[in-house]
mmCIF file of C-alpha atoms in Angstrom:
data_model
loop_
_atom_site.group_PDB
_atom_site.id
_atom_site.type_symbol
_atom_site.label_atom_id
_atom_site.label_comp_id
_atom_site.label_asym_id
_atom_site.label_seq_id
_atom_site.Cartn_x
_atom_site.Cartn_y
_atom_site.Cartn_z
ATOM 1 C CA THR A 1 116.380 86.121 219.963
ATOM 2 C CA GLN A 2 113.523 86.508 217.219
ATOM 3 C CA GLY A 3 110.808 88.433 219.284
ATOM 4 C CA LEU A 4 110.729 90.595 222.237
ATOM 5 C CA THR A 5 107.490 91.660 223.846
ATOM 6 C CA PHE A 6 106.446 93.770 227.057
ATOM 7 C CA TYR A 7 103.179 92.991 228.355
ATOM 8 C CA ASP A 8 101.510 93.664 232.190
ATOM 9 C CA GLY A 9 104.938 93.956 233.922
ATOM 10 C CA TYR A 10 106.498 91.217 232.050
ATOM 11 C CA LEU A 11 108.983 90.643 229.186
ATOM 12 C CA TYR A 12 108.593 87.569 226.546
ATOM 13 C CA GLU A 13 110.655 86.691 224.716
ATOM 14 C CA THR A 14 110.855 84.285 221.803
ATOM 15 C CA THR A 15 114.294 82.290 219.945
ATOM 16 C CA GLY A 16 115.088 80.593 217.091
ATOM 17 C CA LYS A 17 117.092 77.352 215.843
ATOM 18 C CA TYR A 18 115.956 74.186 214.894
ATOM 19 C CA GLY A 19 115.956 71.845 218.316
ATOM 20 C CA GLN A 20 116.571 75.159 220.585
ATOM 21 C CA SER A 21 113.720 77.289 219.922
ATOM 22 C CA LYS A 22 111.350 78.770 222.856
ATOM 23 C CA ILE A 23 109.412 80.974 224.094
ATOM 24 C CA MET A 24 110.607 82.614 228.068
ATOM 25 C CA LYS A 25 108.316 84.654 230.347
ATOM 26 C CA ILE A 26 111.368 87.232 231.754
ATOM 27 C CA ASP A 27 110.999 89.485 235.142
ATOM 28 C CA PRO A 28 112.986 92.585 233.659
ATOM 29 C CA LEU A 29 113.736 93.588 236.786
ATOM 30 C CA SER A 30 116.065 91.172 237.877
ATOM 31 C CA GLY A 31 116.640 88.963 234.072
ATOM 32 C CA ARG A 32 115.248 86.173 235.243
ATOM 33 C CA VAL A 33 113.546 83.405 233.269
ATOM 34 C CA LEU A 34 110.312 82.608 234.885
ATOM 35 C CA GLN A 35 108.524 80.193 232.616
ATOM 36 C CA THR A 36 109.328 78.138 229.255
ATOM 37 C CA ARG A 37 108.014 76.957 226.981
ATOM 38 C CA HIS A 38 109.875 74.442 223.986
ATOM 39 C CA LEU A 39 108.220 74.963 220.219
ATOM 40 C CA GLY A 40 109.677 71.445 219.696
ATOM 41 C CA PHE A 41 112.325 69.909 216.940
ATOM 42 C CA ASN A 42 111.191 70.739 214.036
ATOM 43 C CA ILE A 43 109.993 74.553 214.376
ATOM 44 C CA PHE A 44 112.636 77.258 214.014
ATOM 45 C CA GLY A 45 110.750 79.769 216.352
ATOM 46 C CA GLU A 46 110.698 83.259 215.127
ATOM 47 C CA GLY A 47 108.661 86.761 215.737
ATOM 48 C CA SER A 48 105.715 86.458 218.249
ATOM 49 C CA THR A 49 103.269 89.370 219.872
ATOM 50 C CA ILE A 50 100.607 89.109 222.012
ATOM 51 C CA LEU A 51 96.764 89.760 221.840
ATOM 52 C CA ASN A 52 94.261 89.425 224.688
ATOM 53 C CA ASP A 53 96.315 87.051 226.427
ATOM 54 C CA LYS A 54 97.499 84.821 223.892
ATOM 55 C CA ILE A 55 100.978 85.050 222.496
ATOM 56 C CA TYR A 56 101.574 84.093 218.687
ATOM 57 C CA VAL A 57 104.462 83.024 217.567
ATOM 58 C CA LEU A 58 105.750 82.754 213.845
ATOM 59 C CA SER A 59 107.801 80.234 212.456
ATOM 60 C CA TRP A 60 110.493 80.478 209.806
ATOM 61 C CA ARG A 61 109.997 78.186 207.690
ATOM 62 C CA GLU A 62 107.251 75.950 208.463
ATOM 63 C CA GLY A 63 104.559 77.894 207.474
ATOM 64 C CA ILE A 64 102.794 77.720 211.409
ATOM 65 C CA CYS A 65 102.091 80.165 213.566
ATOM 66 C CA LEU A 66 101.453 78.770 216.878
ATOM 67 C CA VAL A 67 99.401 80.486 219.791
ATOM 68 C CA PHE A 68 100.106 79.711 223.430
ATOM 69 C CA ASP A 69 97.663 80.914 226.482
ATOM 70 C CA ILE A 70 99.897 83.091 227.980
ATOM 71 C CA HIS A 71 99.613 82.007 231.937
ATOM 72 C CA SER A 72 99.354 78.233 231.127
ATOM 73 C CA PHE A 73 101.662 78.400 227.837
ATOM 74 C CA ASN A 74 99.716 75.542 226.408
ATOM 75 C CA GLU A 75 99.242 75.628 223.146
ATOM 76 C CA VAL A 76 95.798 76.666 222.259
ATOM 77 C CA ALA A 77 95.669 77.405 218.508
ATOM 78 C CA ARG A 78 97.916 76.765 215.485
ATOM 79 C CA PHE A 79 97.270 78.265 212.198
ATOM 80 C CA SER A 80 99.280 78.149 208.534
ATOM 81 C CA TYR A 81 100.731 80.797 205.930
ATOM 82 C CA ASN A 82 102.569 80.813 202.998
ATOM 83 C CA THR A 83 105.198 83.144 203.229
ATOM 84 C CA GLU A 84 108.515 82.703 205.190
ATOM 85 C CA GLY A 85 107.475 84.411 209.070
ATOM 86 C CA TRP A 86 110.828 86.834 210.444
ATOM 87 C CA GLY A 87 108.974 89.504 212.481
ATOM 88 C CA LEU A 88 105.504 90.303 214.228
ATOM 89 C CA SER A 89 103.507 92.807 216.457
ATOM 90 C CA SER A 90 99.583 93.527 217.326
ATOM 91 C CA ASP A 91 97.941 96.901 218.000
ATOM 92 C CA GLY A 92 95.628 95.556 220.144
ATOM 93 C CA GLU A 93 93.267 94.383 217.134
ATOM 94 C CA LYS A 94 95.119 93.524 214.251
ATOM 95 C CA LEU A 95 98.557 91.825 213.471
ATOM 96 C CA PHE A 96 101.215 92.983 212.041
ATOM 97 C CA MET A 97 103.521 90.294 210.382
ATOM 98 C CA SER A 98 106.955 90.376 208.344
ATOM 99 C CA ASP A 99 108.618 87.607 205.911
ATOM 100 C CA GLY A 100 111.697 89.195 205.426
ATOM 101 C CA GLY A 101 110.699 91.188 202.380
ATOM 102 C CA HIS A 102 109.557 95.107 201.775
ATOM 103 C CA LYS A 103 105.651 94.196 202.515
ATOM 104 C CA ILE A 104 104.440 94.081 205.541
ATOM 105 C CA ARG A 105 101.023 91.860 205.889
ATOM 106 C CA VAL A 106 97.812 93.200 208.274
ATOM 107 C CA ILE A 107 96.433 89.968 209.719
ATOM 108 C CA ASN A 108 93.205 88.610 211.061
ATOM 109 C CA PRO A 109 94.190 86.992 214.802
ATOM 110 C CA SER A 110 91.457 85.049 214.667
ATOM 111 C CA ASN A 111 92.009 82.728 211.247
ATOM 112 C CA PHE A 112 95.253 83.999 210.434
ATOM 113 C CA GLN A 113 93.816 85.447 207.160
ATOM 114 C CA VAL A 114 95.477 88.384 205.380
ATOM 115 C CA LEU A 115 93.809 91.522 205.174
ATOM 116 C CA GLN A 116 96.143 93.894 203.406
ATOM 117 C CA GLU A 117 99.440 94.258 202.278
ATOM 118 C CA ILE A 118 101.435 97.756 203.002
ATOM 119 C CA GLU A 119 104.562 98.045 200.675
ATOM 120 C CA ILE A 120 107.373 99.873 202.401
ATOM 121 C CA PHE A 121 109.592 102.261 200.754
ATOM 122 C CA LYS A 122 112.745 104.458 201.358
ATOM 123 C CA ASP A 123 113.279 107.475 199.519
ATOM 124 C CA GLY A 124 110.378 105.653 197.049
ATOM 125 C CA ILE A 125 112.839 102.376 196.452
ATOM 126 C CA PRO A 126 111.703 98.940 197.808
ATOM 127 C CA PHE A 127 112.808 98.892 201.875
ATOM 128 C CA ASP A 128 113.295 94.846 202.404
ATOM 129 C CA ASN A 129 114.424 92.490 204.908
ATOM 130 C CA ILE A 130 111.960 94.036 207.631
ATOM 131 C CA ASN A 131 112.706 92.123 210.240
ATOM 132 C CA GLU A 132 111.735 92.244 214.478
ATOM 133 C CA LEU A 133 108.512 94.681 214.855
ATOM 134 C CA GLU A 134 107.045 96.576 217.275
ATOM 135 C CA PHE A 135 103.645 98.548 217.124
ATOM 136 C CA ILE A 136 103.930 101.926 218.966
ATOM 137 C CA GLY A 137 101.639 104.927 219.227
ATOM 138 C CA GLY A 138 100.283 103.961 215.629
ATOM 139 C CA MET A 139 103.722 103.169 214.461
ATOM 140 C CA LEU A 140 105.325 100.548 213.427
ATOM 141 C CA TRP A 141 108.860 100.252 214.697
ATOM 142 C CA ALA A 142 111.189 97.596 212.991
ATOM 143 C CA ASN A 143 114.741 96.259 212.707
ATOM 144 C CA ARG A 144 116.318 94.991 209.560
ATOM 145 C CA TRP A 145 118.182 92.216 208.855
ATOM 146 C CA THR A 146 122.283 92.725 208.837
ATOM 147 C CA GLU A 147 121.998 96.367 210.504
ATOM 148 C CA ASP A 148 122.417 97.785 214.243
ATOM 149 C CA LYS A 149 119.278 99.881 213.424
ATOM 150 C CA VAL A 150 115.833 100.829 214.207
ATOM 151 C CA TYR A 151 113.507 102.348 211.343
ATOM 152 C CA VAL A 152 110.147 104.273 212.101
ATOM 153 C CA ILE A 153 107.616 103.316 209.684
ATOM 154 C CA ASN A 154 104.367 105.018 208.533
ATOM 155 C CA LEU A 155 101.837 102.511 207.811
ATOM 156 C CA HIS A 156 99.699 104.617 206.435
ATOM 157 C CA SER A 157 101.982 105.942 203.375
ATOM 158 C CA GLY A 158 104.381 103.067 203.780
ATOM 159 C CA GLU A 159 107.156 105.786 204.318
ATOM 160 C CA LEU A 160 110.278 105.626 206.754
ATOM 161 C CA GLU A 161 110.069 108.351 209.183
ATOM 162 C CA ARG A 162 112.697 107.531 211.406
ATOM 163 C CA GLU A 163 116.453 106.187 211.421
ATOM 164 C CA ILE A 164 117.709 104.773 214.918
ATOM 165 C CA ASP A 165 121.487 104.016 214.646
ATOM 166 C CA LEU A 166 121.929 101.366 218.045
ATOM 167 C CA SER A 167 125.241 100.134 216.975
ATOM 168 C CA ILE A 168 126.161 102.234 220.182
ATOM 169 C CA LEU A 169 124.518 98.995 222.105
ATOM 170 C CA ARG A 170 127.185 96.625 220.677
ATOM 171 C CA THR A 171 130.242 98.332 222.242
ATOM 172 C CA LYS A 172 128.196 97.378 225.865
ATOM 173 C CA LEU A 173 128.437 94.175 225.360
ATOM 174 C CA LYS A 174 131.235 92.412 227.449
ATOM 175 C CA ASN A 175 132.876 89.099 226.431
ATOM 176 C CA ASN A 176 129.959 87.900 223.650
ATOM 177 C CA PRO A 177 131.907 87.532 220.652
ATOM 178 C CA ARG A 178 129.062 85.429 219.068
ATOM 179 C CA ALA A 179 127.139 87.917 219.032
ATOM 180 C CA GLU A 180 125.063 89.097 215.871
ATOM 181 C CA VAL A 181 122.629 91.812 214.433
ATOM 182 C CA LEU A 182 120.483 93.691 216.435
ATOM 183 C CA ASN A 183 117.019 91.852 217.150
ATOM 184 C CA GLY A 184 114.248 92.387 219.338
ATOM 185 C CA ILE A 185 111.726 95.903 220.537
ATOM 186 C CA ALA A 186 109.594 95.913 223.211
ATOM 187 C CA TYR A 187 108.261 99.178 224.481
ATOM 188 C CA ASN A 188 106.561 99.840 228.029
ATOM 189 C CA SER A 189 103.828 102.015 227.521
ATOM 190 C CA GLU A 190 103.890 102.946 231.341
ATOM 191 C CA ASN A 191 106.996 104.859 231.431
ATOM 192 C CA GLY A 192 107.938 104.904 228.140
ATOM 193 C CA HIS A 193 111.023 102.581 227.911
ATOM 194 C CA PHE A 194 112.079 101.153 225.245
ATOM 195 C CA TYR A 195 113.830 97.132 225.361
ATOM 196 C CA PHE A 196 116.306 96.464 222.588
ATOM 197 C CA THR A 197 118.399 93.263 222.109
ATOM 198 C CA GLY A 198 119.831 91.061 219.791
ATOM 199 C CA LYS A 199 120.709 87.467 218.097
ATOM 200 C CA ASN A 200 122.975 85.297 220.843
ATOM 201 C CA TRP A 201 123.189 88.837 222.767
ATOM 202 C CA SER A 202 123.803 88.605 226.741
ATOM 203 C CA SER A 203 121.841 91.738 227.832
ATOM 204 C CA ILE A 204 118.745 93.179 226.857
ATOM 205 C CA PHE A 205 119.366 97.318 227.245
ATOM 206 C CA GLU A 206 116.342 99.045 228.912
ATOM 207 C CA LEU A 207 116.416 102.694 226.906
ATOM 208 C CA VAL A 208 114.839 105.642 227.240
ATOM 209 C CA PHE A 209 114.591 108.511 224.215
ATOM 210 C CA ASN A 210 114.765 112.176 224.515
#
């Protein structure tokens, strides 16, 4: 898993690795994959988000953002950028992108031009390896590569507001020796439920926070 989004009753997941990268529409009740689109042999899929019925999918090192129609999964546009692609999210108007460093780029979705760069800090120290993203309640939720934690980022101050340890989820993975780091955050605003998964995880977990 590289990207995870809840939209209009369904989960949309993007996966990585050359020759295996794809986007999938998933029924969150059964876990059944309803629709799939492969990204091609030369694209390493990364983070993704949905805006105005379009799925935006980053590539890792290819410098390409692919855009697909959410209904047909047909490609409708592609944009270029000059950094690595890691995580992607949206506030309903703009896109937010991570590249593994300590900056979040604010992106115009119509042309993928950078509108702003926000530096992220933890206790005054640059906070890097920011990966998968989800915009929730005015805050940017992110996981950090190599950690089974989620961080809540205040985009106005650039500081971390919360740190949530989700390592307990790894203990609930059964017969899953290839499981790597936590990677994948989605949120259902209708019921307040969160979805989390990871790289090569065999399960997606649905959580409610007190």
